[in-house]
XYZ file of C-alpha atoms in Angstrom:
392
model
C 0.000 0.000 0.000
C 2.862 2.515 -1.418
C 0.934 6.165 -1.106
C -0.803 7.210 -4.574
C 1.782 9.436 -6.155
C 5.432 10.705 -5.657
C 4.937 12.748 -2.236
C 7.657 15.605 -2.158
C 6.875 16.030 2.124
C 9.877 15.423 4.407
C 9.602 15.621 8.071
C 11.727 16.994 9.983
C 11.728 16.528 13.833
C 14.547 17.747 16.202
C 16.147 15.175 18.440
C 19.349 16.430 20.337
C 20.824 13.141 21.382
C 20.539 9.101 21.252
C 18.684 9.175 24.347
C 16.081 6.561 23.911
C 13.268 8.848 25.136
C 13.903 11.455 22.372
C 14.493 9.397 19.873
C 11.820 7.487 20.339
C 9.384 10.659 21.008
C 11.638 12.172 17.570
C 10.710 9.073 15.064
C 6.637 9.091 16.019
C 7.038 12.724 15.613
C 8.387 12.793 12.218
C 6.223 9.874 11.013
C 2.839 11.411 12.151
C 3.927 14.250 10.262
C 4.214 12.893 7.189
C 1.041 11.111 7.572
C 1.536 8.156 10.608
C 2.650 4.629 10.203
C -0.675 3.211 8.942
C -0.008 5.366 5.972
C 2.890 2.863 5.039
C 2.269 -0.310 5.999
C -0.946 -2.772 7.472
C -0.729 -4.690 10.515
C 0.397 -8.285 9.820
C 2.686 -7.356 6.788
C 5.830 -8.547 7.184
C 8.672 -5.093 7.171
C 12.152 -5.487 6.276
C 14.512 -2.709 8.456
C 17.403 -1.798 6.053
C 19.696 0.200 8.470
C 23.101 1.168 7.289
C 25.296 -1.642 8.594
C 28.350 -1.160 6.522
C 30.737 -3.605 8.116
C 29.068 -3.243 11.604
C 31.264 -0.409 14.031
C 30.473 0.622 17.249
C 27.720 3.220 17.367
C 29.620 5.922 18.589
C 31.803 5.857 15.196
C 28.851 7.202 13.581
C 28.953 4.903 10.298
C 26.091 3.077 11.017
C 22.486 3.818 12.047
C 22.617 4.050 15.467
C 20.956 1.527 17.529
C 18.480 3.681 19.503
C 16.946 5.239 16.038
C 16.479 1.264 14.978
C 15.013 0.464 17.810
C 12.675 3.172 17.949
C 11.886 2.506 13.969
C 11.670 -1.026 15.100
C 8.487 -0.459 17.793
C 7.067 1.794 15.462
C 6.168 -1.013 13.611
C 5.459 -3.768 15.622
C 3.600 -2.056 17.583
C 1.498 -1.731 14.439
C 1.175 -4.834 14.222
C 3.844 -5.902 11.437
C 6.285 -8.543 11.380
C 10.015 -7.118 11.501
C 13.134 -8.154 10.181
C 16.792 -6.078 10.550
C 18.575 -7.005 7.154
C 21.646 -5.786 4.968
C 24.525 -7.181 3.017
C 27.426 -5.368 4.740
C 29.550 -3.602 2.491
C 31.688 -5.398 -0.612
C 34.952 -5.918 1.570
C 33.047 -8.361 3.513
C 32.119 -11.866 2.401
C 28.207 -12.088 2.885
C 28.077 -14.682 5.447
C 25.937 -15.628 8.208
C 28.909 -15.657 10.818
C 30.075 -12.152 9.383
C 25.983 -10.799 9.969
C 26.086 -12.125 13.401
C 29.801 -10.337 14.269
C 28.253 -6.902 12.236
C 25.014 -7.103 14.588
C 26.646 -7.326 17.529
C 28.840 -4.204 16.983
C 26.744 -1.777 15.861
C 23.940 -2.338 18.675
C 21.429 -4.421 16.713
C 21.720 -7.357 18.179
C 20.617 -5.833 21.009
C 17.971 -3.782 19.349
C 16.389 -7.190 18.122
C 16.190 -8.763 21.460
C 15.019 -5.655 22.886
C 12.006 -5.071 20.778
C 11.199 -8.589 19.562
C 12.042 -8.134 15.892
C 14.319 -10.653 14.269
C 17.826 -10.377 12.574
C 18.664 -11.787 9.149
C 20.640 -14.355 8.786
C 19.589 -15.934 5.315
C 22.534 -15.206 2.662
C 20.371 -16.278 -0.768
C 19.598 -13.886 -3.225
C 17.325 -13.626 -5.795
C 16.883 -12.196 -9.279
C 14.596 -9.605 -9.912
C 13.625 -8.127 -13.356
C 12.965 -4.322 -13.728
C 11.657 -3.817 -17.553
C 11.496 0.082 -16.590
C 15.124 0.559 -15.587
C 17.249 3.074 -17.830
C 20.515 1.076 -17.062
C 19.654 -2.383 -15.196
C 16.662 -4.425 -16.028
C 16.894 -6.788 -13.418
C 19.202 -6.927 -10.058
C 20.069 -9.376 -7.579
C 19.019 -8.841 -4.122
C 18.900 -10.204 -0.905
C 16.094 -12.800 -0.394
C 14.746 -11.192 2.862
C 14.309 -8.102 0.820
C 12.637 -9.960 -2.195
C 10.044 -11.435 -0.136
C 9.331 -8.840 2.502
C 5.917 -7.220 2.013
C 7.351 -3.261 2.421
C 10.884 -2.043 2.777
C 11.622 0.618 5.677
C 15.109 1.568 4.671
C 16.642 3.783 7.731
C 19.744 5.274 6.837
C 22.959 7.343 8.293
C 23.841 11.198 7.357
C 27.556 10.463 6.440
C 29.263 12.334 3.223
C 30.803 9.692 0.733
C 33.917 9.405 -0.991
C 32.248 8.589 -4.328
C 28.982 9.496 -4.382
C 29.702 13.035 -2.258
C 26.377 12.004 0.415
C 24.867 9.035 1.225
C 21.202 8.788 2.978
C 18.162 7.497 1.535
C 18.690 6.453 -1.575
C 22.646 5.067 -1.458
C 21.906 3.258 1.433
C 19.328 0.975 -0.567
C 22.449 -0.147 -2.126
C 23.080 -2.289 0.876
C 20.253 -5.385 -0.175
C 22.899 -5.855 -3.641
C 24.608 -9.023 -2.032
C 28.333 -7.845 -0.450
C 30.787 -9.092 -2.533
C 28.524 -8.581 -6.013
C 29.025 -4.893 -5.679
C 32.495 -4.502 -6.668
C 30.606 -5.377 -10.380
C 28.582 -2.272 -10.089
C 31.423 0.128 -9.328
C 33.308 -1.702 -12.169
C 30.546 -0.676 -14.666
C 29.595 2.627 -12.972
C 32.663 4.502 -12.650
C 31.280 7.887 -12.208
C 29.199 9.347 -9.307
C 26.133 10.347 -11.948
C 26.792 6.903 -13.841
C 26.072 5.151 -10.096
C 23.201 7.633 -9.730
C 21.463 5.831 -12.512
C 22.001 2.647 -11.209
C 20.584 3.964 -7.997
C 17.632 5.247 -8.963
C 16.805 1.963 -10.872
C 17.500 -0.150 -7.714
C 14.753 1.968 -5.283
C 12.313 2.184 -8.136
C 12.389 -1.227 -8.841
C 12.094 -2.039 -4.936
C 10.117 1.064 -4.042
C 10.750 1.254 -0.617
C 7.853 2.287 1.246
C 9.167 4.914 4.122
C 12.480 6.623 4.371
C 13.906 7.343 7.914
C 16.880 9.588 8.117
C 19.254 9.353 11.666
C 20.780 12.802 11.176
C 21.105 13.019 14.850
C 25.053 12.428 14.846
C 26.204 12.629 10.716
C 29.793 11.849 9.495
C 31.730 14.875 7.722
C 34.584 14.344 6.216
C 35.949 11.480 4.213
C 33.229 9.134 4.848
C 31.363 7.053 4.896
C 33.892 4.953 7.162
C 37.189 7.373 7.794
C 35.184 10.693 8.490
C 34.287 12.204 11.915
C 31.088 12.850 13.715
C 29.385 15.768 13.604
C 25.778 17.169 15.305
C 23.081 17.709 12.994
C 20.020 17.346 15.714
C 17.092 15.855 13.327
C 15.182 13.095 12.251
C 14.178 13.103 8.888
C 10.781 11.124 7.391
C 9.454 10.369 3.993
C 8.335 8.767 1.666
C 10.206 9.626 -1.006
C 14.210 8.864 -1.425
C 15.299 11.628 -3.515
C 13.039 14.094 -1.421
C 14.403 13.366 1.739
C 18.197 13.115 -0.076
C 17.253 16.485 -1.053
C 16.431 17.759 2.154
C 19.395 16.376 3.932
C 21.775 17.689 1.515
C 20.599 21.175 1.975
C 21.268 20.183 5.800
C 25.092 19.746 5.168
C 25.809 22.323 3.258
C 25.139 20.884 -0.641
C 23.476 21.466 -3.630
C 21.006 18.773 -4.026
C 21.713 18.473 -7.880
C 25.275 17.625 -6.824
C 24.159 14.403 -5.675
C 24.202 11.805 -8.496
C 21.030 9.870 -7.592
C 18.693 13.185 -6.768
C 20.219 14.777 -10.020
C 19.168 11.911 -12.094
C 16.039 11.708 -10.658
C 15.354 15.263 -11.549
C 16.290 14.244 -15.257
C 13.926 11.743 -15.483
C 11.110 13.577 -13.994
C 10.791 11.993 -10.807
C 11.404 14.905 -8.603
C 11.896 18.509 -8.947
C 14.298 19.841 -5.807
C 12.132 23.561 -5.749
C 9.068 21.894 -4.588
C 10.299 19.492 -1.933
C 7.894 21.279 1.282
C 9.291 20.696 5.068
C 6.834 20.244 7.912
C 7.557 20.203 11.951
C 10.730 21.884 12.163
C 12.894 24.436 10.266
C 15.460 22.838 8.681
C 17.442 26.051 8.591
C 18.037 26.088 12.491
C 20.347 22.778 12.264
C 21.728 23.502 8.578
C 25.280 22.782 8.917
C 26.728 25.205 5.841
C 30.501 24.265 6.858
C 30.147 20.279 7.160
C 33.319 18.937 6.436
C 33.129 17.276 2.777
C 35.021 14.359 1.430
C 38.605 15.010 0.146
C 37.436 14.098 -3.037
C 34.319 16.824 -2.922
C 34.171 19.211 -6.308
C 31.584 21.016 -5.883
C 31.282 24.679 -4.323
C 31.194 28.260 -6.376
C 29.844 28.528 -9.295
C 30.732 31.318 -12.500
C 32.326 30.380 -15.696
C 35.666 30.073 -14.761
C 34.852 27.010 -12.443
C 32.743 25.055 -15.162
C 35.802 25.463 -17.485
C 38.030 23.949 -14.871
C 35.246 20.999 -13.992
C 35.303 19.931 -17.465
C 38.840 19.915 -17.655
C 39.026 17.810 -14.014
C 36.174 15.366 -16.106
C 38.825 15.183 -19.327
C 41.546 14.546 -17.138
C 39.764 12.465 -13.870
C 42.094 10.769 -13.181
C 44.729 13.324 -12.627
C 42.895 15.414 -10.401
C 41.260 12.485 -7.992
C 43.175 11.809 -4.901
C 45.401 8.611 -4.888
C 44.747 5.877 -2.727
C 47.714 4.536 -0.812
C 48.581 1.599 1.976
C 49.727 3.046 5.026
C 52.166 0.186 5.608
C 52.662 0.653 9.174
C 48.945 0.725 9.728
C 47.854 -2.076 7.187
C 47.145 -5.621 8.792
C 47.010 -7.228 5.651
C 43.468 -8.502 6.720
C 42.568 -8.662 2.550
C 39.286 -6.776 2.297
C 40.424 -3.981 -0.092
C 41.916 -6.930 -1.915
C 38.223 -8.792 -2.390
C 36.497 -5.419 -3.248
C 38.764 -3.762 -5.595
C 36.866 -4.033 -8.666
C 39.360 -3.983 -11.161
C 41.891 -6.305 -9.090
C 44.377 -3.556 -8.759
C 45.092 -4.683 -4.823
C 46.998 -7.331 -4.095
C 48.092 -8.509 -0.525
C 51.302 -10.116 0.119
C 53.567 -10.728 2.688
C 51.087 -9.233 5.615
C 50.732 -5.622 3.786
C 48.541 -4.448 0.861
C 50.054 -3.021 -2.568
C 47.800 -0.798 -4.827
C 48.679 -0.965 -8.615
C 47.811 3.185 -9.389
C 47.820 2.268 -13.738
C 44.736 0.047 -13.239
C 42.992 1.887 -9.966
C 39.454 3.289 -11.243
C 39.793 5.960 -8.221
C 36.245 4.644 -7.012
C 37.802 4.237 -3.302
C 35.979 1.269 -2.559
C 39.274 -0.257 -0.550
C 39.176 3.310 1.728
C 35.655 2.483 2.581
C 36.036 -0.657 3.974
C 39.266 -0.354 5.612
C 38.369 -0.581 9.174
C 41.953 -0.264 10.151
C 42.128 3.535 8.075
C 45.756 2.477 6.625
C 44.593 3.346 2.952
C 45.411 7.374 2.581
C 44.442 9.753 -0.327
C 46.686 12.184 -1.993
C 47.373 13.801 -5.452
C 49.615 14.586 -7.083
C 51.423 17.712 -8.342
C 48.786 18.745 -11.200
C 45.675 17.537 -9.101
C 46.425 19.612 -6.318
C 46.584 22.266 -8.578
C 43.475 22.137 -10.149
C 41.984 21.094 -6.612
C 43.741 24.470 -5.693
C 41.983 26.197 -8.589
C 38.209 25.021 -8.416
C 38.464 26.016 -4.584
């Protein structure tokens, strides 16, 4: 029972801290507004949670959703009556494996979360096929089964900026039900932040998740979404549309919306149009962070001629300007996960430490995402930093 329509309404609802009163009292606030639970889903329909689970970190790392917004998501819903499952593939470093889901739950706090409220954690690691006749770049995906055969998706995402696609929220973190170590293919064949857009907004219209719940209480600036630092926002954001709410929390960190490869292609296909996304509850101007830290590899900012010339000299020469990755070798543990994501096997692992070959690296920083240990660093070199120097 998706709403009739696309519904450009985000909800915005102040919560100051994790406290489990005012989160709870933040989430029923910012769901009422944009029309209550009942709105999204029927008693007795089974609910997958997608949270963002990444590779599963302690809550107070801010790169996953924290626990207490779960939770309250979590008794939203079953108090409604549905059936509730917490499910996601953890990101493409990770083998997709039910011991690897059970060490991932227990870190970030949704274990506990499950136990807590009654709902139940995934631990099936099929995948099915699903055909999309509609989509402009994929016309079918593989997802996780507990996604395929839920009745309605409630995806709740982190506020984190992103190395490659500049923000994730609402509509990058659907990404996570693409089983973890098929992604690598994706970044392979999307190697640019508005080609991944387009694969993005294929994946949530073919799912069509029915309510999007943004923890903005703690975001991650910086060079997230795993290496960056927190950073107070003080909302909760509701919807039920992705690229609206994306939209929305952009503006909140200091972005233009269009700058976001999923909301911009959205606009181009006529799915949403950024000047009439309305707020309700509160004003999203009193916690607009203008200064949030953005990723190293962030391009956007002024505007005027000068800068566009210099942009589409940065896209004729990408790979020049975009930072470097390299191993930290006294940090590296040789552990192998930027070795098993690296989509164009340009990582190779030997003798306890990680090498990156820079002639075949696709700069899509997939192995500083997932390293948990932070020994992969970004640099550029002489040119880059002078065009980085030059757009500002």
């Amino acid at each position: 029972m998706r709403p009739a329509g696309r519904d450009a309404t985000v909800a915005v609802a102040r919560c100051d801290d994790y406290a489990p009163g005012k989160v709870d009292a933040a989430v029923r606030r910012a769901v009422d507004l944009v029309g209550g639970i009942g709105r999204f889903v029927s008693p007795g329909e089974s609910v997958l949670l997608k949270p963002n689970l990444l590779q599963g970190q302690e809550p107070e790392r801010c790169v996953t959703t924290h626990p207490a917004v779960v939770a309250a998501v979590a008794r939203l819903l079953t108090e409604h009556g549905c059936r509730v499952v917490i499910a996601d593939s953890p990101g493409a470093g990770i083998v997709y494996s039910e011991a690897n889901l059970r060490r991932a739950y227990a870190r970030s706090g949704f274990a506990a979360v499950a136990e807590e409220t009654g709902t139940a954690l995934n631990y099936d690691t099929g995948s099915q096929i699903v055909p999309f006749s509609e989509g402009e770049v994929m016309k079918q995906f593989s997802i996780i089964t507990p996604a395929v055969e839920a009745d309605a998706i409630v995806v709740v995402s982190k506020a984190k900026t992103h190395m490659w696609t500049r923000m994730t929220g609402a509509a990058k973190n659907l990404f996570g039900i693409i089983p973890g170590l098929e992604k690598p293919v994706f970044h392979f064949r999307f190697q640019d932040e508005y080609a991944f857009g387009r694969m993005l907004v294929d994946l949530n219209e073919c799912v069509k998740p029915r309510l999007q719940i943004v923890d903005a209480v703690m975001g991650m600036e910086g060079d997230g979404p795993q290496a960056g630092s927190p950073r107070t926002i003080g909302v909760i954001l509701a919807g039920s549309d992705y690229a609206a709410v994306d939209t929305v929390l952009a503006r909140l960190i200091g972005m233009d919306p269009l700058e976001i490869g999923s909301t911009r292609i959205a606009a181009e296909r006529g799915l949403l149009d950024p000047g009439t996304v309305r707020t309700i509850g509160d004003d999203p101007a009193e916690f607009a962070v203008p200064d949030f830290r953005k990723p190293s590899t962030y391009t956007g900012g002024r505007a005027g001629v000068w800068r566009r010339v210099m942009l589409a000299v940065v896209q004729r020469f990408g790979r020049t300007y975009a930072p470097r990755p390299g191993v930290i070798a006294s940090s590296c543990i040789g552990c192998g996960k930027c070795e098993r994501i690296c989509p164009v096997h340009a990582i190779t692992v030997a003798e306890g430490k990680a090498t990156i070959d820079l002639s075949r690296c696709i700069r899509c920083y997939c192995c500083h995402e997932m390293c948990t240990e932070r020994a992969i660093a970004l640099s550029r070199g002489l040119t880059g930093k002078l065009l980085a120097r030059l757009l500002g």
